[in-house]
Amino acid sequence: GGRRRPHVVTRYGADSLRLYEMFMGPLDIMKPWDDKGVKGVFNFLGRAFRFFAEPGNIVTGNEDPEILKGIHQAVRKVEGDIENLRFNTAISAMMIFLNLAMKKGKVTRETASSFIRILSPFAPHLGEELWNLLGNNQTLAYEPWPEVNEEYLRESTFEYPVSFNGKVRFKIELPADMDKEEISRTVLADERAEKWL
């Protein structure tokens, strides 16, 4: 595939090429060249650019709880994956977060800043450009890695299996910090419990 690379760089940009090579799996394994794969990462970078470069998508105030959890999960995953050279799963984690952000339609400046910082080792040109569009004049190169806050990674809900006569009849998702009596009341009030009572 060596000869084909220059045209990829001109058509898709160096970031796409870097990302594609990392996305194909472990770096020490030979990988088949596949234009569709390049298109996939190219599209991801394009979506990331369009979303984060649009000032209307970057808001002030408190972050949506789902986004907060998502960005902290992504930072944690990308950090661990970089250390273990699992770049392909790091990229998947960023793709998952971007889909969530696009579904919600907006993120806070702080979230955008965290995402751009974890994206930049993979796509440095795009990272710098987005960093600049966020209103930063200095290069991104010396920015610290975002902190992961365990608080946001704690599961806020838990799926309880509900059994009657020794058999699990259904599952119910409830807040993780709900007390036992409250759980019992909620389960017994569920219409699925009626036929077992």
PDB file of N, CA, C and O in Angstrom, residues 59-108:
ATOM      1  N   VAL A  59     -22.112  25.612  24.300  1.00  0.00           N
ATOM      2  CA  VAL A  59     -22.939  26.455  25.168  1.00  0.00           C
ATOM      3  C   VAL A  59     -22.299  26.650  26.540  1.00  0.00           C
ATOM      4  O   VAL A  59     -21.353  25.953  26.897  1.00  0.00           O
ATOM      5  N   THR A  60     -22.839  27.601  27.286  1.00  0.00           N
ATOM      6  CA  THR A  60     -22.359  27.796  28.659  1.00  0.00           C
ATOM      7  C   THR A  60     -23.376  27.172  29.605  1.00  0.00           C
ATOM      8  O   THR A  60     -24.456  26.764  29.191  1.00  0.00           O
ATOM      9  N   GLY A  61     -23.014  27.111  30.882  1.00  0.00           N
ATOM     10  CA  GLY A  61     -23.941  26.557  31.871  1.00  0.00           C
ATOM     11  C   GLY A  61     -23.559  25.146  32.248  1.00  0.00           C
ATOM     12  O   GLY A  61     -22.436  24.701  32.003  1.00  0.00           O
ATOM     13  N   ASN A  62     -24.512  24.432  32.852  1.00  0.00           N
ATOM     14  CA  ASN A  62     -24.236  23.077  33.330  1.00  0.00           C
ATOM     15  C   ASN A  62     -24.378  22.063  32.206  1.00  0.00           C
ATOM     16  O   ASN A  62     -25.269  22.177  31.375  1.00  0.00           O
ATOM     17  N   GLU A  63     -23.489  21.081  32.227  1.00  0.00           N
ATOM     18  CA  GLU A  63     -23.512  20.057  31.194  1.00  0.00           C
ATOM     19  C   GLU A  63     -24.611  19.035  31.458  1.00  0.00           C
ATOM     20  O   GLU A  63     -24.931  18.733  32.603  1.00  0.00           O
ATOM     21  N   ASP A  64     -25.188  18.522  30.390  1.00  0.00           N
ATOM     22  CA  ASP A  64     -26.150  17.423  30.446  1.00  0.00           C
ATOM     23  C   ASP A  64     -25.483  16.221  31.148  1.00  0.00           C
ATOM     24  O   ASP A  64     -24.357  15.871  30.805  1.00  0.00           O
ATOM     25  N   PRO A  65     -26.168  15.590  32.121  1.00  0.00           N
ATOM     26  CA  PRO A  65     -25.549  14.490  32.879  1.00  0.00           C
ATOM     27  C   PRO A  65     -25.063  13.334  31.991  1.00  0.00           C
ATOM     28  O   PRO A  65     -24.022  12.738  32.249  1.00  0.00           O
ATOM     29  N   GLU A  66     -25.816  13.035  30.942  1.00  0.00           N
ATOM     30  CA  GLU A  66     -25.434  11.939  30.058  1.00  0.00           C
ATOM     31  C   GLU A  66     -24.143  12.280  29.294  1.00  0.00           C
ATOM     32  O   GLU A  66     -23.272  11.433  29.092  1.00  0.00           O
ATOM     33  N   ILE A  67     -24.035  13.535  28.877  1.00  0.00           N
ATOM     34  CA  ILE A  67     -22.829  13.994  28.180  1.00  0.00           C
ATOM     35  C   ILE A  67     -21.635  13.961  29.139  1.00  0.00           C
ATOM     36  O   ILE A  67     -20.536  13.527  28.774  1.00  0.00           O
ATOM     37  N   LEU A  68     -21.864  14.408  30.376  1.00  0.00           N
ATOM     38  CA  LEU A  68     -20.783  14.411  31.378  1.00  0.00           C
ATOM     39  C   LEU A  68     -20.245  13.006  31.561  1.00  0.00           C
ATOM     40  O   LEU A  68     -19.034  12.781  31.557  1.00  0.00           O
ATOM     41  N   LYS A  69     -21.149  12.058  31.712  1.00  0.00           N
ATOM     42  CA  LYS A  69     -20.719  10.681  31.911  1.00  0.00           C
ATOM     43  C   LYS A  69     -19.991  10.193  30.657  1.00  0.00           C
ATOM     44  O   LYS A  69     -18.940   9.565  30.737  1.00  0.00           O
ATOM     45  N   GLY A  70     -20.555  10.532  29.486  1.00  0.00           N
ATOM     46  CA  GLY A  70     -19.970  10.102  28.215  1.00  0.00           C
ATOM     47  C   GLY A  70     -18.562  10.624  27.994  1.00  0.00           C
ATOM     48  O   GLY A  70     -17.676   9.880  27.567  1.00  0.00           O
ATOM     49  N   ILE A  71     -18.337  11.902  28.292  1.00  0.00           N
ATOM     50  CA  ILE A  71     -17.007  12.473  28.035  1.00  0.00           C
ATOM     51  C   ILE A  71     -15.985  11.893  29.012  1.00  0.00           C
ATOM     52  O   ILE A  71     -14.858  11.572  28.637  1.00  0.00           O
ATOM     53  N   HIS A  72     -16.387  11.679  30.257  1.00  0.00           N
ATOM     54  CA  HIS A  72     -15.447  11.093  31.227  1.00  0.00           C
ATOM     55  C   HIS A  72     -15.139   9.641  30.875  1.00  0.00           C
ATOM     56  O   HIS A  72     -14.010   9.188  31.037  1.00  0.00           O
ATOM     57  N   GLN A  73     -16.148   8.926  30.364  1.00  0.00           N
ATOM     58  CA  GLN A  73     -15.902   7.549  29.912  1.00  0.00           C
ATOM     59  C   GLN A  73     -14.919   7.554  28.743  1.00  0.00           C
ATOM     60  O   GLN A  73     -14.003   6.734  28.691  1.00  0.00           O
ATOM     61  N   ALA A  74     -15.114   8.488  27.809  1.00  0.00           N
ATOM     62  CA  ALA A  74     -14.242   8.556  26.630  1.00  0.00           C
ATOM     63  C   ALA A  74     -12.808   8.893  27.037  1.00  0.00           C
ATOM     64  O   ALA A  74     -11.854   8.265  26.569  1.00  0.00           O
ATOM     65  N   VAL A  75     -12.652   9.885  27.938  1.00  0.00           N
ATOM     66  CA  VAL A  75     -11.301  10.282  28.377  1.00  0.00           C
ATOM     67  C   VAL A  75     -10.598   9.084  29.024  1.00  0.00           C
ATOM     68  O   VAL A  75      -9.449   8.764  28.714  1.00  0.00           O
ATOM     69  N   ARG A  76     -11.322   8.403  29.930  1.00  0.00           N
ATOM     70  CA  ARG A  76     -10.756   7.244  30.629  1.00  0.00           C
ATOM     71  C   ARG A  76     -10.356   6.152  29.639  1.00  0.00           C
ATOM     72  O   ARG A  76      -9.266   5.593  29.695  1.00  0.00           O
ATOM     73  N   LYS A  77     -11.237   5.856  28.684  1.00  0.00           N
ATOM     74  CA  LYS A  77     -10.998   4.781  27.722  1.00  0.00           C
ATOM     75  C   LYS A  77      -9.814   5.124  26.810  1.00  0.00           C
ATOM     76  O   LYS A  77      -8.917   4.302  26.595  1.00  0.00           O
ATOM     77  N   VAL A  78      -9.803   6.351  26.287  1.00  0.00           N
ATOM     78  CA  VAL A  78      -8.742   6.749  25.361  1.00  0.00           C
ATOM     79  C   VAL A  78      -7.392   6.744  26.080  1.00  0.00           C
ATOM     80  O   VAL A  78      -6.384   6.285  25.542  1.00  0.00           O
ATOM     81  N   GLU A  79      -7.397   7.211  27.324  1.00  0.00           N
ATOM     82  CA  GLU A  79      -6.164   7.237  28.122  1.00  0.00           C
ATOM     83  C   GLU A  79      -5.610   5.825  28.291  1.00  0.00           C
ATOM     84  O   GLU A  79      -4.434   5.565  28.012  1.00  0.00           O
ATOM     85  N   GLY A  80      -6.452   4.897  28.719  1.00  0.00           N
ATOM     86  CA  GLY A  80      -6.008   3.516  28.921  1.00  0.00           C
ATOM     87  C   GLY A  80      -5.570   2.867  27.613  1.00  0.00           C
ATOM     88  O   GLY A  80      -4.589   2.125  27.560  1.00  0.00           O
ATOM     89  N   ASP A  81      -6.320   3.161  26.545  1.00  0.00           N
ATOM     90  CA  ASP A  81      -6.016   2.548  25.254  1.00  0.00           C
ATOM     91  C   ASP A  81      -4.716   3.073  24.659  1.00  0.00           C
ATOM     92  O   ASP A  81      -3.984   2.326  24.016  1.00  0.00           O
ATOM     93  N   ILE A  82      -4.432   4.360  24.858  1.00  0.00           N
ATOM     94  CA  ILE A  82      -3.160   4.900  24.352  1.00  0.00           C
ATOM     95  C   ILE A  82      -2.008   4.212  25.082  1.00  0.00           C
ATOM     96  O   ILE A  82      -1.032   3.785  24.475  1.00  0.00           O
ATOM     97  N   GLU A  83      -2.150   4.064  26.414  1.00  0.00           N
ATOM     98  CA  GLU A  83      -1.076   3.429  27.190  1.00  0.00           C
ATOM     99  C   GLU A  83      -0.839   1.999  26.729  1.00  0.00           C
ATOM    100  O   GLU A  83       0.277   1.504  26.762  1.00  0.00           O
ATOM    101  N   ASN A  84      -1.917   1.314  26.299  1.00  0.00           N
ATOM    102  CA  ASN A  84      -1.776  -0.084  25.872  1.00  0.00           C
ATOM    103  C   ASN A  84      -1.705  -0.234  24.358  1.00  0.00           C
ATOM    104  O   ASN A  84      -1.873  -1.337  23.837  1.00  0.00           O
ATOM    105  N   LEU A  85      -1.509   0.896  23.656  1.00  0.00           N
ATOM    106  CA  LEU A  85      -1.400   0.913  22.195  1.00  0.00           C
ATOM    107  C   LEU A  85      -2.620   0.311  21.496  1.00  0.00           C
ATOM    108  O   LEU A  85      -2.506  -0.247  20.407  1.00  0.00           O
ATOM    109  N   ARG A  86      -3.780   0.421  22.134  1.00  0.00           N
ATOM    110  CA  ARG A  86      -5.013  -0.059  21.484  1.00  0.00           C
ATOM    111  C   ARG A  86      -5.716   1.143  20.849  1.00  0.00           C
ATOM    112  O   ARG A  86      -6.760   1.584  21.312  1.00  0.00           O
ATOM    113  N   PHE A  87      -5.106   1.658  19.793  1.00  0.00           N
ATOM    114  CA  PHE A  87      -5.614   2.902  19.208  1.00  0.00           C
ATOM    115  C   PHE A  87      -6.977   2.726  18.564  1.00  0.00           C
ATOM    116  O   PHE A  87      -7.789   3.631  18.543  1.00  0.00           O
ATOM    117  N   ASN A  88      -7.217   1.522  18.018  1.00  0.00           N
ATOM    118  CA  ASN A  88      -8.496   1.323  17.332  1.00  0.00           C
ATOM    119  C   ASN A  88      -9.679   1.446  18.294  1.00  0.00           C
ATOM    120  O   ASN A  88     -10.689   2.068  17.965  1.00  0.00           O
ATOM    121  N   THR A  89      -9.548   0.898  19.517  1.00  0.00           N
ATOM    122  CA  THR A  89     -10.677   1.002  20.446  1.00  0.00           C
ATOM    123  C   THR A  89     -10.776   2.412  21.032  1.00  0.00           C
ATOM    124  O   THR A  89     -11.863   2.863  21.382  1.00  0.00           O
ATOM    125  N   ALA A  90      -9.635   3.110  21.093  1.00  0.00           N
ATOM    126  CA  ALA A  90      -9.684   4.514  21.538  1.00  0.00           C
ATOM    127  C   ALA A  90     -10.506   5.329  20.538  1.00  0.00           C
ATOM    128  O   ALA A  90     -11.335   6.169  20.910  1.00  0.00           O
ATOM    129  N   ILE A  91     -10.284   5.073  19.258  1.00  0.00           N
ATOM    130  CA  ILE A  91     -11.010   5.812  18.223  1.00  0.00           C
ATOM    131  C   ILE A  91     -12.498   5.474  18.284  1.00  0.00           C
ATOM    132  O   ILE A  91     -13.355   6.353  18.173  1.00  0.00           O
ATOM    133  N   SER A  92     -12.812   4.196  18.508  1.00  0.00           N
ATOM    134  CA  SER A  92     -14.226   3.804  18.650  1.00  0.00           C
ATOM    135  C   SER A  92     -14.874   4.566  19.795  1.00  0.00           C
ATOM    136  O   SER A  92     -16.016   5.012  19.691  1.00  0.00           O
ATOM    137  N   ALA A  93     -14.140   4.711  20.904  1.00  0.00           N
ATOM    138  CA  ALA A  93     -14.699   5.418  22.072  1.00  0.00           C
ATOM    139  C   ALA A  93     -15.008   6.873  21.711  1.00  0.00           C
ATOM    140  O   ALA A  93     -16.031   7.429  22.136  1.00  0.00           O
ATOM    141  N   MET A  94     -14.155   7.490  20.897  1.00  0.00           N
ATOM    142  CA  MET A  94     -14.400   8.877  20.491  1.00  0.00           C
ATOM    143  C   MET A  94     -15.591   8.960  19.539  1.00  0.00           C
ATOM    144  O   MET A  94     -16.378   9.904  19.586  1.00  0.00           O
ATOM    145  N   MET A  95     -15.732   7.952  18.687  1.00  0.00           N
ATOM    146  CA  MET A  95     -16.869   7.910  17.770  1.00  0.00           C
ATOM    147  C   MET A  95     -18.173   7.800  18.560  1.00  0.00           C
ATOM    148  O   MET A  95     -19.166   8.466  18.247  1.00  0.00           O
ATOM    149  N   ILE A  96     -18.174   6.954  19.587  1.00  0.00           N
ATOM    150  CA  ILE A  96     -19.363   6.782  20.422  1.00  0.00           C
ATOM    151  C   ILE A  96     -19.715   8.104  21.091  1.00  0.00           C
ATOM    152  O   ILE A  96     -20.879   8.517  21.103  1.00  0.00           O
ATOM    153  N   PHE A  97     -18.699   8.795  21.629  1.00  0.00           N
ATOM    154  CA  PHE A  97     -18.991  10.069  22.287  1.00  0.00           C
ATOM    155  C   PHE A  97     -19.530  11.092  21.291  1.00  0.00           C
ATOM    156  O   PHE A  97     -20.486  11.806  21.582  1.00  0.00           O
ATOM    157  N   LEU A  98     -18.920  11.150  20.106  1.00  0.00           N
ATOM    158  CA  LEU A  98     -19.368  12.136  19.114  1.00  0.00           C
ATOM    159  C   LEU A  98     -20.832  11.896  18.733  1.00  0.00           C
ATOM    160  O   LEU A  98     -21.614  12.839  18.602  1.00  0.00           O
ATOM    161  N   ASN A  99     -21.206  10.616  18.588  1.00  0.00           N
ATOM    162  CA  ASN A  99     -22.610  10.310  18.273  1.00  0.00           C
ATOM    163  C   ASN A  99     -23.544  10.826  19.360  1.00  0.00           C
ATOM    164  O   ASN A  99     -24.611  11.367  19.072  1.00  0.00           O
ATOM    165  N   LEU A 100     -23.133  10.643  20.614  1.00  0.00           N
ATOM    166  CA  LEU A 100     -23.949  11.121  21.735  1.00  0.00           C
ATOM    167  C   LEU A 100     -24.074  12.647  21.695  1.00  0.00           C
ATOM    168  O   LEU A 100     -25.162  13.206  21.828  1.00  0.00           O
ATOM    169  N   ALA A 101     -22.939  13.320  21.470  1.00  0.00           N
ATOM    170  CA  ALA A 101     -22.937  14.789  21.433  1.00  0.00           C
ATOM    171  C   ALA A 101     -23.836  15.291  20.307  1.00  0.00           C
ATOM    172  O   ALA A 101     -24.605  16.242  20.480  1.00  0.00           O
ATOM    173  N   MET A 102     -23.767  14.628  19.147  1.00  0.00           N
ATOM    174  CA  MET A 102     -24.578  15.056  18.015  1.00  0.00           C
ATOM    175  C   MET A 102     -26.058  14.816  18.277  1.00  0.00           C
ATOM    176  O   MET A 102     -26.908  15.600  17.875  1.00  0.00           O
ATOM    177  N   LYS A 103     -26.354  13.734  18.994  1.00  0.00           N
ATOM    178  CA  LYS A 103     -27.747  13.432  19.334  1.00  0.00           C
ATOM    179  C   LYS A 103     -28.297  14.516  20.258  1.00  0.00           C
ATOM    180  O   LYS A 103     -29.418  14.984  20.101  1.00  0.00           O
ATOM    181  N   LYS A 104     -27.480  14.929  21.231  1.00  0.00           N
ATOM    182  CA  LYS A 104     -27.909  15.965  22.176  1.00  0.00           C
ATOM    183  C   LYS A 104     -27.918  17.348  21.520  1.00  0.00           C
ATOM    184  O   LYS A 104     -28.645  18.230  21.937  1.00  0.00           O
ATOM    185  N   GLY A 105     -27.050  17.533  20.523  1.00  0.00           N
ATOM    186  CA  GLY A 105     -27.059  18.782  19.772  1.00  0.00           C
ATOM    187  C   GLY A 105     -26.219  19.905  20.339  1.00  0.00           C
ATOM    188  O   GLY A 105     -25.981  20.899  19.674  1.00  0.00           O
ATOM    189  N   LYS A 106     -25.758  19.749  21.587  1.00  0.00           N
ATOM    190  CA  LYS A 106     -24.887  20.798  22.129  1.00  0.00           C
ATOM    191  C   LYS A 106     -24.094  20.271  23.306  1.00  0.00           C
ATOM    192  O   LYS A 106     -24.514  19.341  23.988  1.00  0.00           O
ATOM    193  N   VAL A 107     -22.936  20.869  23.529  1.00  0.00           N
ATOM    194  CA  VAL A 107     -22.092  20.517  24.673  1.00  0.00           C
ATOM    195  C   VAL A 107     -21.535  21.816  25.248  1.00  0.00           C
ATOM    196  O   VAL A 107     -21.535  22.839  24.577  1.00  0.00           O
ATOM    197  N   THR A 108     -21.051  21.744  26.484  1.00  0.00           N
ATOM    198  CA  THR A 108     -20.438  22.950  27.057  1.00  0.00           C
ATOM    199  C   THR A 108     -19.024  23.094  26.505  1.00  0.00           C
ATOM    200  O   THR A 108     -18.432  22.147  25.974  1.00  0.00           O
TER     201      THR A 108
END
